[in-house]
């Protein structure tokens, strides 16, 4: 049996770029593919010659359409996606109202660009983004260096890469509200960092810097605004300071052709005019201190303006955008009236007036030959009729033709994309492409429903339709009459090499600080471009126009009505292990592999992939599967013999179909505020050799924001009962050896304030209560502990920081497991967070730790006797360590829940 690392090595050469591999006959199968490809090439050449002469004859008689069709079939370069202002996610088609269209017309006459730079999702200033997009009508982009993978999650269990996907989608939804666009770098959010030195040591500094320069070159901002300061003047997150440092450095680099010259085959060098720091009273310590500060170098902006075409104040719109960051608990109340933000000038062309944007030419005169376009668009704006937007179309078509003949450049690309959407909005042109099913696999036939509706009196002709680079194309010649629905059903077959739908940055082998994205054109994009789309070729008053829509899926739900989801291309089969972590407490363990069909009529064999050097896993009762329908699943049991070797290894699941083995699981991310996400990840799990004992067997678990604690406790032999608010009664809790409160429960569960006295009574009567970390603000009770305790934001971010035993004889360090320094080896991301800073003497602190150069933090674990029972409060990151299979974390947690069952 091949080792797991070899599977991964082969993944890197997979054309699909995911965990798709050929198994024992991989090389032979590859030679077969090359041979069959040669046959296909001959076949393609035959049809190429045939169609060449056919179209030459055809276009001789249909010359007006030939020029148009030639332009239409040429696929745009991928780098053009970098300039498109709409989100790439397949959602319900946008239906702008007359006010939206009018604002878009006004925006056509503004050629200004702003780049806002920070480190994470939710760092951005939505008020400024909305102000720039909706008041100033600039093209504004938020560059978040990370996707927030290292944060916490208040609404579900997603952490690390899955959290990064969730937060990416939340950012896109925020931008859909405030009018901005979104970009990223390849930096991986590895967790809280206290210094920029640490951050830039873990990130690949030059790679992230090149990504910031890439963003400046692709977005061509006139003004760059950093959310954070670029030096040690203010104390903040290391990622925050690093984002500003790299932005200031890239400001001086982006305009130089000798720096990152490999980017210049796609974009031009670009020098922004000026760069600011978006300061506030917070950086000065208090409002009073800020009021007294010298503001000579500060530039104010009133962001609280009213937006008549939106019917809202800018602050109201920004609050809606910020409230999209639900997994971080950033729902915001709306406000109205004046609201001043301040901007500290850093370098560049200093404004002559107290306005960060003063003196920047944002008219069409900045483009050679553009002045007449600006005059025409101003006339369109003046003559716009909200009761008949289509009346503006003839002049808009004229402006579009004028833009097309301009020299190639950034604003030509941006404004061509914008004016096409404005024309579409004026026409009330609705274009929809939906699939009959939400998913398909390479080689499948996909049934499409295409719909086009022109809701105007303009002459609109549907000339041709093409699906994803000629999977299907046809010349239509259909007149789209006012409000008459054109509908067409068409089946297309996905090619065998169709790329799977999944986040592109998870494609390669990531490091602690970086994602691997070899393709320069993909870098920075918020999402992977969809494989299946429809290109609509139309003429409006005889002028050719092209629109591309991603294929989506929609369904009717009784409680929600019409629901839209992305259409995904996925593998024919998924595999999944029954646990994310296995504890090797015996010589052999039983592992279950679940196989699920991703298509109809699929059969093969389930596999358990052993670590290198271990004996082959033995299937109990066979491993063959045969599914008739998509969605069917079957679970197989394997016996894995543990070999001598490291205390932690990795095992994997696979499904062999013919000569190929599929080794990934599909993880859905489904929330009402973002589009449905299908994430492919390797079906692997940690197997840890652990000598762990527990005297507590019956555990009650009250879930907070979401963690995998219950599954971890079951691994060490505990019976776990999930508790609800109605169960939090001292008498009902009496049978439990221990009750565990999940992470951030006191931040997220309002019911706890009504049941806190019952929890304390449970402890007083002899129970053991283990409370995991909470944030220091937004607590639903004044104090979760039975004795005075002051919460703080103290944390130890270095996962290798020394753990000192202040009370080496304390029961939690000795019974039933003897805890030693070895138990704190192999921890991930951090030691812990939000440690209490002060506590009553009746609470004991057996452990101490700190990051390098800092004072000891002794509040990681607090234990108290209360009545007949035991109370524990811990900020140690068990919610990260237990799913990661860290042996010492299991041993220590077992001691915590066993306090009431000491021998």
mmCIF file of C-alpha atoms in Angstrom, residues 75 181-182 202 231 260 328 351 367 388 407 441 465 471 547 552 561 573 576 581 585 636 698 711 717 786 825 843:
data_model
loop_
_atom_site.group_PDB
_atom_site.id
_atom_site.type_symbol
_atom_site.label_atom_id
_atom_site.label_comp_id
_atom_site.label_asym_id
_atom_site.label_seq_id
_atom_site.Cartn_x
_atom_site.Cartn_y
_atom_site.Cartn_z
ATOM 1 C CA UNK A 75 -12.367 34.167 -24.572
ATOM 2 C CA UNK A 181 -14.842 45.243 -4.385
ATOM 3 C CA UNK A 182 -12.690 42.688 -2.604
ATOM 4 C CA UNK A 202 6.008 33.500 9.520
ATOM 5 C CA UNK A 231 5.311 51.620 12.826
ATOM 6 C CA UNK A 260 8.280 42.210 -9.708
ATOM 7 C CA UNK A 328 -17.299 37.414 14.340
ATOM 8 C CA UNK A 351 -3.421 67.660 -0.775
ATOM 9 C CA UNK A 367 -7.835 59.640 -20.424
ATOM 10 C CA UNK A 388 -38.194 55.154 -18.547
ATOM 11 C CA UNK A 407 -6.229 53.418 -26.360
ATOM 12 C CA UNK A 441 -19.254 15.487 -12.058
ATOM 13 C CA UNK A 465 -25.376 31.654 -27.070
ATOM 14 C CA UNK A 471 -19.548 22.944 -24.834
ATOM 15 C CA UNK A 547 -22.778 39.282 -21.198
ATOM 16 C CA UNK A 552 -26.469 28.546 -10.881
ATOM 17 C CA UNK A 561 -39.528 30.888 -1.539
ATOM 18 C CA UNK A 573 -17.492 10.001 -4.958
ATOM 19 C CA UNK A 576 -14.905 10.588 5.049
ATOM 20 C CA UNK A 581 -8.898 12.381 15.544
ATOM 21 C CA UNK A 585 -4.681 3.506 23.292
ATOM 22 C CA UNK A 636 -17.092 0.379 5.937
ATOM 23 C CA UNK A 698 -20.864 10.758 32.487
ATOM 24 C CA UNK A 711 -16.372 14.260 20.155
ATOM 25 C CA UNK A 717 -14.512 6.790 26.842
ATOM 26 C CA UNK A 786 -18.331 31.646 41.951
ATOM 27 C CA UNK A 825 4.606 19.657 23.133
ATOM 28 C CA UNK A 843 -9.028 30.272 43.071
#
